[in-house]
Amino acid sequence: MSDSGERGAAGRARRGEGAGAVPWWLVALLLLGLWALAAFLASPGYRVILRAVASGLGVTLRVSLVAYAASLALGLGLGLLRSSRLRACREAATFYIELVRGLPMLVILYYIAFVGAPALAAALNALLKPLIASGAIGAVEARSFDFATRAVLALTLGYAAFIAEIFRAGIESVDRGQIEAARALGLSEGQLMRRVVLPQALRNVLPALANEFVAIVKDSSLVSALGVQDITQLGKVYSASTFRFFETYNVVAFFYLCLTVSLSLLVRALERRLKRGLAR
Amino acid sequence: MSAFIRVVEASKRFGPRGGPGAVALDRVSLELGSGEVAVVIGPSGSGKSTLLRAINRLEELDSGRIWVGDDEVTARRADLRRIREEAGMVFQAFNLFAHLTVLENVSLAPRLVRGLGRAEAREAAEALLKRVGLADKLGSYPRQLSGGQQQRAAIARALAMSPKALLFDEPTSALDPEMIKEVLDVMAGLAAEGMTMLVVSHEMGFARAVADRVVFMDGGRIVEEGSPEQVFDGPREERTREFLAHVL
Ligand SMILES: Nc1ncnc2c1ncn2[C@@H]1O[C@H](COP(=O)(O)OP(=O)(O)O)[C@@H](O)[C@H]1O
Ligand SMILES: [Mg+2]
């Protein structure tokens, strides 16, 4: 283990990627970003676009954050089912995961928006029938789920499948011996999952989970297909009416890169810290 | 006096049901009195670990019955928590919880299983760790300890549940030679205090000094058992002789 670590470090040093070496790709990206920012601010035309597109930033972030939080919760549940000792639970979770992972995210989005949401409304109406009949509440209509909600639901259902697999891998990465030791001490299966397995599993998959957030930020642009006013949608609308495609998409790309590259750097730092922590 | 651990005709086979598979235990019967120390020896794959694990019900038997104290371990509706409080287990690979400090490793189960309060569990854990010579390592993580220290912490962790018996599965096999003694000393101390112990180990010196009985297993069966002198100096069975010639 320490042996391969040394070899890895030596290899990196030889290729000029050691801790002290300059990450040129990052320097190039930063320069590109600074140059773009300078160009944007120097030009009145760009400033208008900047302002137009930036008003979608809130939607992009909100959609990403809500969908991410929800898919973490759903993904954890699915991941636990996936590593359950009960075969039926495992099979059901695997069924869901494989089904969803086999679909393009855009198709999931359309499906939830145009099939799922009306179906959900119909299901709710059937469920609440007595209440609706008595006039206590009005019938639920598909229209009452706005497209941003449907988009978040779709992203959540899609990402939960990926996140479930990450959790499962994390749970499987925990040393079997420690699980046996916990059982031998009399811990219940729930206690050993909560107190022994999950804390270590989580630590092992933290970088992978953080990477999913970067991915969800990028995929949040798909909500523009439903007309939700995120960065991409505002860029699409603005450029279509002004024909300034080049400038508009420069700005759109700039916003996404600011978000994703900074997040990726955070993930790398986190990864390094965790590795150092484990080697301590 | 009646036996504290009683194994009757225990059989276990791994692999597909009904198929050939590997025989791990073949009608093994064993009795261990309260306060008795038995050392189990035998070649790799002879079923030593399976026997220990079955006593703690980490492994289910195909047939046969096992009692620890008044509880039948093999009963369909056995109270696992109670069984595991009666007999603690120490593993070859220590199996300390990597994300917890030594102190937390020792106090976790008493808090979760026995319902001790934080302060109470901490106090008890400190006393146990002091007893195994780790008073200065309370806040260390397992990876910061030597193998010998880790195994001593693991023994303290098992003791924290106040078991009436301890099962040791090759506790020193993963240790560098210079650390074996510190672990065996702790075990000898426990034996002297009257702990009932079933120890899988090939440390002959320890067996001679501490064991009341040596059990030789091969092919899932108990081939021979007797006092250390009987088994080591005058084995009755050919297979025992061969094995001892190989090991000594
Ligand atoms: N989980 C398992 N799955 C399949 N075979 C096993 C398993 N555990 C043990 N065995 C087999 O059972 C036999 C006894 O194993 P074990 O009790 O570990 O022996 P020992 O501890 O004496 O080396 C061996 O043939 C081993 O391969
Ligand atoms: Mg073994």
Coordinates of C-alpha atoms and ligand atoms in Angstrom, one line a residue:
Chain A
M1 CA 0.0 0.0 0.0
S2 CA 2.6 2.5 1.0
D3 CA 4.9 0.9 -1.6
S4 CA 2.5 1.6 -4.4
G5 CA 1.9 5.1 -3.0
E6 CA 5.6 5.9 -3.3
R7 CA 5.7 4.5 -6.8
G8 CA 2.7 6.6 -7.7
A9 CA 4.3 9.8 -6.2
A10 CA 7.6 9.0 -7.9
G11 CA 5.8 8.6 -11.2
R12 CA 4.0 11.9 -10.8
A13 CA 7.2 13.7 -9.9
R14 CA 8.9 12.3 -13.0
R15 CA 6.0 13.5 -15.2
G16 CA 6.2 16.9 -13.5
E17 CA 2.9 16.6 -11.7
G18 CA 4.2 16.5 -8.1
A19 CA 2.9 18.6 -5.4
G20 CA 5.3 21.5 -6.1
A21 CA 4.8 21.4 -9.9
V22 CA 2.7 24.1 -11.6
P23 CA -0.7 22.7 -12.9
W24 CA -0.5 24.4 -16.3
W25 CA -4.0 23.4 -17.3
L26 CA -5.3 25.4 -14.4
V27 CA -3.1 28.4 -15.2
A28 CA -4.4 28.3 -18.8
L29 CA -8.0 28.1 -17.5
L30 CA -7.6 31.0 -15.1
L31 CA -6.0 33.1 -17.8
L32 CA -8.8 32.3 -20.2
G33 CA -11.3 33.2 -17.5
L34 CA -9.6 36.5 -16.7
W35 CA -9.3 37.4 -20.3
A36 CA -13.0 36.7 -20.8
L37 CA -14.0 38.7 -17.8
A38 CA -11.9 41.7 -18.9
A39 CA -13.4 41.5 -22.4
F40 CA -16.9 41.3 -21.0
L41 CA -16.5 44.2 -18.7
A42 CA -14.8 46.4 -21.3
S43 CA -17.7 46.0 -23.8
P44 CA -21.1 47.6 -23.2
G45 CA -22.7 44.9 -25.4
Y46 CA -21.3 42.1 -23.3
R47 CA -22.4 43.9 -20.1
V48 CA -26.0 43.8 -21.3
I49 CA -25.7 40.1 -22.1
L50 CA -24.0 39.4 -18.8
R51 CA -26.9 41.0 -16.9
A52 CA -29.5 39.2 -19.0
V53 CA -28.0 35.8 -18.5
A54 CA -27.0 36.3 -14.8
S55 CA -30.7 36.6 -13.9
G56 CA -30.9 32.9 -14.6
L57 CA -28.1 32.1 -12.2
G58 CA -30.5 31.8 -9.3
V59 CA -32.7 29.3 -11.1
T60 CA -29.7 27.2 -12.2
L61 CA -28.4 27.1 -8.6
R62 CA -31.7 26.5 -7.0
V63 CA -32.6 23.6 -9.4
S64 CA -29.2 22.1 -8.9
L65 CA -29.2 22.4 -5.1
V66 CA -32.7 21.1 -4.6
A67 CA -32.3 18.2 -7.1
Y68 CA -29.0 17.3 -5.5
A69 CA -30.2 17.3 -2.0
A70 CA -33.3 15.3 -2.9
S71 CA -31.3 12.8 -5.0
L72 CA -28.8 12.4 -2.1
A73 CA -31.7 11.3 0.2
L74 CA -33.3 9.1 -2.4
G75 CA -30.0 7.7 -3.6
L76 CA -29.0 6.8 0.0
G77 CA -32.3 4.9 0.4
L78 CA -31.8 3.1 -2.9
G79 CA -28.1 2.4 -2.1
L80 CA -29.1 0.8 1.2
L81 CA -31.8 -1.3 -0.5
R82 CA -29.2 -2.3 -3.2
S83 CA -26.9 -3.6 -0.5
S84 CA -29.7 -5.1 1.6
R85 CA -29.5 -8.7 2.7
L86 CA -33.0 -9.2 1.4
R87 CA -33.0 -10.3 -2.2
A88 CA -36.4 -8.7 -3.0
C89 CA -35.0 -5.3 -1.9
R90 CA -31.8 -5.7 -3.9
E91 CA -33.7 -6.7 -7.0
A92 CA -36.2 -3.9 -6.7
A93 CA -33.5 -1.3 -6.3
T94 CA -31.4 -2.7 -9.1
F95 CA -34.5 -2.7 -11.4
Y96 CA -35.0 1.0 -10.7
I97 CA -31.3 1.9 -11.1
E98 CA -30.8 0.0 -14.3
L99 CA -34.1 1.4 -15.8
V100 CA -33.2 5.0 -15.1
R101 CA -29.5 4.7 -16.0
G102 CA -30.5 3.3 -19.3
L103 CA -32.4 6.5 -20.3
P104 CA -30.9 9.8 -21.5
M105 CA -31.5 12.5 -18.9
L106 CA -33.3 14.6 -21.5
V107 CA -35.8 11.8 -22.1
I108 CA -36.3 11.4 -18.3
L109 CA -37.0 15.1 -18.2
Y110 CA -39.6 15.0 -21.0
Y111 CA -41.1 11.8 -19.6
I112 CA -41.6 13.2 -16.1
A113 CA -42.8 16.6 -17.4
F114 CA -45.4 15.3 -19.9
V115 CA -46.2 11.8 -18.6
G116 CA -45.2 11.7 -15.0
A117 CA -46.7 14.9 -13.8
P118 CA -50.1 14.3 -15.3
A119 CA -50.0 10.8 -14.0
L120 CA -49.1 12.1 -10.6
A121 CA -51.9 14.5 -10.7
A122 CA -54.4 11.7 -11.6
A123 CA -53.0 9.5 -8.9
L124 CA -53.4 12.3 -6.3
N125 CA -56.9 12.9 -7.4
A126 CA -57.8 9.2 -7.1
L127 CA -56.2 9.1 -3.6
L128 CA -57.9 12.3 -2.4
K129 CA -61.2 11.5 -4.1
P130 CA -63.4 11.6 -0.9
L131 CA -61.9 15.0 0.1
I132 CA -62.4 16.4 -3.4
A133 CA -66.0 15.0 -3.6
S134 CA -66.8 16.7 -0.3
G135 CA -65.5 19.9 -1.7
A136 CA -62.9 20.3 1.0
I137 CA -60.1 20.7 -1.6
G138 CA -60.2 21.3 -5.3
A139 CA -59.0 18.7 -7.8
V140 CA -55.2 18.6 -8.4
E141 CA -54.3 19.6 -11.9
A142 CA -51.1 18.7 -13.8
R143 CA -50.7 22.4 -14.4
S144 CA -50.3 23.0 -10.7
F145 CA -46.8 21.4 -10.9
D146 CA -44.8 24.1 -12.7
F147 CA -42.1 23.1 -15.1
A148 CA -39.3 24.0 -12.7
T149 CA -40.8 21.5 -10.2
R150 CA -41.1 18.8 -12.8
A151 CA -37.5 19.5 -13.9
V152 CA -36.3 19.1 -10.3
L153 CA -38.3 15.9 -9.9
A154 CA -36.8 14.5 -13.1
L155 CA -33.2 15.4 -12.2
T156 CA -33.8 13.9 -8.8
L157 CA -35.1 10.6 -10.1
G158 CA -32.3 10.4 -12.6
Y159 CA -29.4 11.4 -10.3
A160 CA -30.7 9.2 -7.4
A161 CA -29.8 6.2 -9.6
F162 CA -26.2 7.3 -10.0
I163 CA -25.9 8.3 -6.4
A164 CA -27.3 5.0 -5.2
E165 CA -24.5 3.2 -7.1
I166 CA -22.0 5.4 -5.4
F167 CA -23.4 4.7 -2.0
R168 CA -23.5 1.0 -2.7
A169 CA -19.8 1.1 -3.7
G170 CA -19.0 3.0 -0.6
I171 CA -20.9 0.5 1.6
E172 CA -19.1 -2.4 -0.1
S173 CA -15.7 -0.7 0.4
V174 CA -16.0 -1.0 4.2
D175 CA -13.8 -3.7 5.6
R176 CA -15.9 -6.9 6.2
G177 CA -13.8 -7.6 9.3
Q178 CA -15.1 -4.5 11.0
I179 CA -18.7 -5.5 10.3
E180 CA -18.1 -8.9 11.8
A181 CA -16.5 -7.3 14.8
A182 CA -19.5 -5.1 15.3
R183 CA -21.8 -8.1 15.0
A184 CA -19.7 -10.0 17.5
L185 CA -20.1 -7.1 19.9
G186 CA -23.8 -7.5 19.7
L187 CA -24.6 -4.4 17.6
S188 CA -27.9 -4.7 15.7
E189 CA -27.8 -4.5 11.9
G190 CA -29.2 -1.0 12.0
Q191 CA -26.6 0.1 14.6
L192 CA -23.7 -1.3 12.7
M193 CA -24.9 0.3 9.5
R194 CA -25.3 3.7 11.2
R195 CA -22.3 3.7 13.4
V196 CA -19.7 1.6 11.6
V197 CA -20.5 1.2 7.9
L198 CA -22.0 4.5 6.8
P199 CA -19.5 6.9 8.5
Q200 CA -16.7 5.1 6.7
A201 CA -18.6 4.6 3.4
L202 CA -19.5 8.3 3.3
R203 CA -15.9 9.3 3.8
N204 CA -14.8 7.0 1.0
V205 CA -17.4 8.3 -1.5
L206 CA -17.3 12.0 -0.5
P207 CA -15.3 13.1 -3.6
A208 CA -17.5 11.0 -5.9
L209 CA -20.7 12.5 -4.3
A210 CA -19.2 16.0 -4.7
N211 CA -18.5 15.3 -8.4
E212 CA -22.2 14.4 -8.9
F213 CA -23.0 18.0 -7.8
V214 CA -20.7 19.3 -10.6
A215 CA -22.5 17.0 -13.0
I216 CA -25.9 18.1 -11.8
V217 CA -25.0 21.7 -12.3
K218 CA -24.2 20.9 -15.9
D219 CA -27.3 18.8 -16.4
S220 CA -29.5 21.5 -14.9
S221 CA -29.1 23.2 -18.3
L222 CA -31.5 20.5 -19.6
V223 CA -34.3 22.2 -17.9
S224 CA -34.2 24.9 -20.6
A225 CA -35.8 22.2 -22.8
L226 CA -38.9 22.8 -20.7
G227 CA -38.6 26.5 -20.9
V228 CA -37.4 26.9 -17.3
Q229 CA -35.6 30.2 -17.1
D230 CA -32.1 29.1 -16.2
I231 CA -28.8 30.4 -17.6
T232 CA -29.1 28.3 -20.7
Q233 CA -32.7 29.2 -21.4
L234 CA -32.0 33.0 -21.0
G235 CA -29.0 32.7 -23.3
K236 CA -31.1 30.8 -25.8
V237 CA -33.8 33.4 -25.8
Y238 CA -31.5 36.4 -25.8
S239 CA -29.4 35.1 -28.7
A240 CA -32.4 34.2 -30.7
S241 CA -33.8 37.7 -30.5
T242 CA -30.5 39.5 -31.1
F243 CA -28.6 37.0 -33.2
R244 CA -25.5 37.6 -31.0
F245 CA -24.9 33.9 -30.6
F246 CA -21.1 34.2 -30.2
E247 CA -21.2 36.7 -27.4
T248 CA -24.2 35.1 -25.6
Y249 CA -22.8 31.6 -25.5
N250 CA -19.4 32.9 -24.4
V251 CA -21.2 34.3 -21.4
V252 CA -23.2 31.2 -20.8
A253 CA -20.1 29.0 -21.0
F254 CA -18.3 31.4 -18.7
F255 CA -20.9 31.1 -16.0
Y256 CA -21.0 27.3 -16.1
L257 CA -17.2 27.1 -16.1
C258 CA -16.9 29.4 -13.1
L259 CA -19.3 27.1 -11.2
T260 CA -17.9 23.8 -12.4
V261 CA -14.2 24.5 -12.3
S262 CA -14.3 26.0 -8.9
L263 CA -16.3 23.1 -7.6
S264 CA -14.0 20.6 -9.2
L265 CA -11.0 22.3 -7.5
L266 CA -12.8 22.1 -4.2
V267 CA -13.4 18.4 -4.8
R268 CA -9.7 17.8 -5.5
A269 CA -8.7 19.6 -2.4
L270 CA -11.2 17.6 -0.4
E271 CA -9.8 14.4 -1.9
R272 CA -6.3 15.3 -1.0
R273 CA -7.3 16.1 2.5
L274 CA -9.1 12.8 2.9
K275 CA -6.2 10.9 1.5
R276 CA -3.8 12.6 3.9
G277 CA -6.2 12.0 6.8
L278 CA -6.2 8.3 6.0
A279 CA -2.5 8.0 5.7
R280 CA -2.0 9.8 9.0
Chain B
M1 CA -19.4 -28.6 37.3
S2 CA -21.2 -28.3 34.0
A3 CA -19.6 -27.0 30.9
F4 CA -19.8 -23.3 30.1
I5 CA -19.4 -23.8 26.4
R6 CA -20.9 -27.0 25.0
V7 CA -20.7 -28.0 21.3
V8 CA -22.5 -31.1 20.3
E9 CA -22.1 -32.8 17.0
A10 CA -21.6 -29.5 15.1
S11 CA -21.4 -29.9 11.3
K12 CA -21.0 -27.3 8.7
R13 CA -20.3 -27.5 5.0
F14 CA -19.7 -24.6 2.6
G15 CA -20.7 -24.4 -1.0
P16 CA -23.9 -25.4 -2.8
R17 CA -26.6 -27.1 -0.6
G18 CA -26.4 -30.8 -1.1
G19 CA -23.4 -30.5 -3.4
P20 CA -19.9 -31.7 -2.4
G21 CA -18.6 -28.3 -1.1
A22 CA -15.9 -27.9 1.6
V23 CA -16.5 -29.6 4.9
A24 CA -15.6 -27.1 7.6
L25 CA -17.0 -29.0 10.6
D26 CA -17.7 -32.6 10.8
R27 CA -19.6 -33.7 14.0
V28 CA -17.4 -31.7 16.3
S29 CA -18.2 -32.0 20.0
L30 CA -16.4 -30.0 22.6
E31 CA -16.9 -28.9 26.2
L32 CA -15.2 -26.1 28.0
G33 CA -15.7 -25.6 31.7
S34 CA -16.0 -22.2 33.3
G35 CA -12.6 -20.7 33.7
E36 CA -11.0 -23.3 31.5
V37 CA -8.5 -22.3 28.7
A38 CA -8.4 -24.5 25.6
V39 CA -6.0 -23.9 22.7
V40 CA -7.1 -25.2 19.3
I41 CA -4.4 -26.2 16.8
G42 CA -4.5 -27.7 13.3
P43 CA -3.6 -27.1 9.7
S44 CA -5.1 -24.3 7.7
G45 CA -8.7 -25.1 6.5
S46 CA -9.2 -27.6 9.3
G47 CA -12.3 -25.7 10.6
K48 CA -10.9 -23.8 13.6
S49 CA -12.3 -20.5 12.6
T50 CA -15.6 -21.9 11.7
L51 CA -15.9 -23.6 15.1
L52 CA -15.2 -20.3 16.9
R53 CA -17.5 -18.3 14.6
A54 CA -20.3 -20.8 15.1
I55 CA -20.0 -20.4 18.9
N56 CA -20.7 -16.7 18.4
R57 CA -23.2 -17.4 15.7
L58 CA -21.3 -15.5 13.1
E59 CA -21.7 -18.7 11.2
E60 CA -24.8 -20.9 11.1
L61 CA -24.4 -24.7 11.6
D62 CA -26.0 -27.2 9.2
S63 CA -26.6 -29.5 12.2
G64 CA -25.6 -29.9 15.8
R65 CA -26.2 -27.7 18.8
I66 CA -24.1 -25.2 20.8
W67 CA -24.8 -23.8 24.3
V68 CA -23.0 -20.9 25.9
G69 CA -23.9 -20.7 29.6
D70 CA -27.7 -21.4 29.7
D71 CA -28.4 -20.1 26.3
E72 CA -28.6 -22.3 23.2
V73 CA -26.7 -20.4 20.5
T74 CA -28.1 -22.6 17.7
A75 CA -31.8 -22.1 18.8
R76 CA -33.8 -20.7 15.9
R77 CA -34.9 -17.8 18.0
A78 CA -31.7 -17.3 20.0
D79 CA -31.2 -13.9 21.5
L80 CA -28.1 -12.9 19.5
R81 CA -27.4 -9.9 21.6
R82 CA -27.3 -12.0 24.7
I83 CA -25.1 -14.7 23.1
R84 CA -22.6 -12.1 22.0
E85 CA -22.5 -10.5 25.4
E86 CA -21.7 -13.9 26.9
A87 CA -18.8 -14.7 24.5
G88 CA -16.6 -12.0 23.0
M89 CA -14.4 -12.4 20.0
V90 CA -10.9 -11.3 19.1
F91 CA -9.9 -11.6 15.4
Q92 CA -6.6 -12.2 13.6
A93 CA -6.9 -8.9 11.8
F94 CA -7.9 -6.9 14.9
N95 CA -10.8 -5.4 13.0
L96 CA -10.8 -2.2 15.0
F97 CA -13.2 0.5 13.7
A98 CA -11.0 2.6 11.6
H99 CA -13.0 5.8 11.9
L100 CA -13.0 5.8 15.7
T101 CA -10.4 6.4 18.3
V102 CA -9.2 3.7 20.5
L103 CA -11.4 4.9 23.4
E104 CA -14.4 5.2 21.1
N105 CA -13.7 1.6 19.8
V106 CA -13.9 0.3 23.3
S107 CA -16.9 2.4 24.5
L108 CA -19.1 2.1 21.4
A109 CA -20.7 -1.3 22.1
P110 CA -21.2 -0.7 25.8
R111 CA -23.1 2.5 24.9
L112 CA -25.1 1.0 22.1
V113 CA -25.8 -2.5 23.3
R114 CA -25.6 -2.2 27.1
G115 CA -27.0 1.3 27.2
L116 CA -24.3 2.8 29.3
G117 CA -24.0 6.6 29.5
R118 CA -21.2 8.4 27.8
A119 CA -19.2 9.2 31.0
E120 CA -19.8 5.7 32.4
A121 CA -18.7 4.0 29.2
R122 CA -15.7 6.2 29.0
E123 CA -14.6 5.5 32.5
A124 CA -14.9 1.8 32.0
A125 CA -13.1 2.0 28.6
E126 CA -10.2 3.9 30.2
A127 CA -9.8 1.4 32.9
L128 CA -9.7 -1.5 30.4
L129 CA -7.2 0.3 28.1
K130 CA -5.0 1.0 31.1
R131 CA -5.2 -2.7 31.9
V132 CA -3.9 -3.7 28.5
G133 CA -1.2 -1.0 28.6
L134 CA -2.7 1.5 26.3
A135 CA -3.5 4.3 28.8
D136 CA -1.5 6.8 26.6
K137 CA -3.3 5.9 23.4
L138 CA -6.9 6.7 24.2
G139 CA -7.2 9.4 21.5
S140 CA -5.2 7.5 18.8
Y141 CA -6.8 6.0 15.7
P142 CA -6.1 2.4 14.9
R143 CA -3.9 3.2 11.9
Q144 CA -1.6 5.1 14.3
L145 CA -0.9 2.0 16.4
S146 CA 1.4 -0.9 16.0
G147 CA -0.2 -4.3 15.3
G148 CA 0.4 -5.4 18.9
Q149 CA -1.2 -2.2 20.3
Q150 CA -4.2 -2.7 17.9
Q151 CA -4.7 -6.3 19.1
R152 CA -4.5 -5.2 22.7
A153 CA -7.1 -2.5 22.0
A154 CA -9.3 -5.2 20.3
I155 CA -9.0 -7.3 23.5
A156 CA -10.1 -4.3 25.6
R157 CA -13.0 -3.8 23.2
A158 CA -14.2 -7.4 23.7
L159 CA -13.7 -7.1 27.4
A160 CA -15.8 -4.0 27.6
M161 CA -18.9 -6.1 27.1
S162 CA -18.0 -8.0 30.3
P163 CA -18.1 -11.4 28.5
K164 CA -17.9 -14.6 30.5
A165 CA -15.9 -16.2 27.7
L166 CA -13.5 -15.0 25.0
L167 CA -12.9 -16.6 21.7
F168 CA -9.5 -15.8 20.1
D169 CA -9.0 -16.6 16.4
E170 CA -5.2 -16.6 15.7
P171 CA -4.7 -13.4 17.7
T172 CA -1.0 -13.2 17.0
S173 CA -0.7 -14.6 13.5
A174 CA -0.8 -11.1 11.9
L175 CA 1.8 -9.7 14.2
D176 CA 5.5 -9.1 13.8
P177 CA 7.5 -11.4 16.1
E178 CA 8.5 -8.7 18.6
M179 CA 4.9 -7.8 19.3
I180 CA 3.6 -11.3 19.9
K181 CA 4.6 -11.4 23.5
E182 CA 2.8 -8.2 24.6
V183 CA -0.5 -9.7 23.3
L184 CA 0.1 -13.2 24.8
D185 CA 1.0 -11.5 28.1
V186 CA -2.4 -9.8 28.2
M187 CA -4.1 -13.1 27.3
A188 CA -2.2 -15.0 30.0
G189 CA -3.3 -12.3 32.5
L190 CA -6.9 -12.9 31.6
A191 CA -6.5 -16.6 31.9
A192 CA -5.0 -16.1 35.4
E193 CA -8.0 -14.1 36.4
G194 CA -10.2 -17.0 35.5
M195 CA -11.6 -16.0 32.1
T196 CA -13.0 -18.9 30.0
M197 CA -11.0 -18.9 26.8
L198 CA -11.0 -20.8 23.5
V199 CA -7.9 -19.8 21.6
V200 CA -6.9 -20.8 18.1
S201 CA -3.1 -20.3 18.1
H202 CA 0.1 -22.1 17.2
E203 CA 2.1 -20.4 20.0
M204 CA 3.2 -23.6 21.7
G205 CA 4.9 -21.8 24.5
F206 CA 1.7 -20.0 25.3
A207 CA -0.3 -23.2 25.1
R208 CA 2.1 -25.1 27.5
A209 CA 2.1 -22.2 30.0
V210 CA -1.6 -21.2 29.9
A211 CA -3.8 -23.9 28.4
D212 CA -5.6 -26.5 30.4
R213 CA -6.3 -28.4 27.2
V214 CA -5.0 -28.6 23.7
V215 CA -7.4 -29.6 20.9
F216 CA -6.0 -30.8 17.5
M217 CA -8.4 -30.4 14.5
D218 CA -8.0 -31.7 11.0
G219 CA -10.4 -31.9 8.2
G220 CA -13.3 -30.5 10.2
R221 CA -12.9 -33.0 13.0
I222 CA -11.3 -33.0 16.5
V223 CA -8.6 -35.6 16.0
E224 CA -7.1 -35.5 19.5
E225 CA -7.4 -33.5 22.7
G226 CA -5.6 -33.6 26.0
S227 CA -3.4 -31.7 28.3
P228 CA -0.6 -29.7 26.6
E229 CA 2.0 -32.3 27.7
Q230 CA -0.1 -35.2 26.4
V231 CA -0.7 -33.6 23.0
F232 CA 2.7 -32.0 22.4
D233 CA 5.0 -34.6 24.0
G234 CA 3.1 -37.8 23.5
P235 CA 0.5 -37.5 20.7
R236 CA -1.5 -40.6 20.2
E237 CA -2.6 -40.0 16.6
E238 CA -0.3 -40.1 13.6
R239 CA -1.8 -37.0 12.1
T240 CA -1.1 -35.0 15.2
R241 CA 2.5 -36.2 15.2
E242 CA 2.9 -35.2 11.5
F243 CA 1.3 -31.8 12.1
L244 CA 3.5 -31.1 15.2
A245 CA 6.6 -32.1 13.3
H246 CA 5.6 -29.6 10.7
V247 CA 4.9 -26.8 13.1
L248 CA 7.6 -27.2 15.7
Ligands
LIG1 N1 -17.1 -18.2 3.9 C1 -16.7 -19.4 3.4 N2 -17.1 -19.8 2.2 C2 -16.7 -20.9 1.7 N3 -15.8 -21.8 2.3 C3 -15.4 -21.4 3.5 C4 -15.8 -20.2 4.1 N4 -15.2 -20.2 5.3 C5 -14.5 -21.3 5.5 N5 -14.6 -22.1 4.4 C6 -14.0 -23.4 4.2 O1 -14.2 -24.2 5.3 C7 -13.1 -24.9 5.7 C8 -12.7 -24.5 7.1 O2 -12.3 -23.2 7.1 P1 -11.8 -22.4 8.4 O3 -12.7 -22.7 9.5 O4 -11.5 -21.0 8.1 O5 -10.4 -23.2 8.7 P2 -9.2 -22.7 9.6 O6 -9.6 -21.6 10.5 O7 -8.8 -23.9 10.4 O8 -8.1 -22.4 8.7 C9 -12.0 -24.6 4.6 O9 -12.0 -25.6 3.6 C10 -12.5 -23.3 4.1 O10 -12.0 -23.2 2.7
MG2 MG -8.8 -19.6 10.5

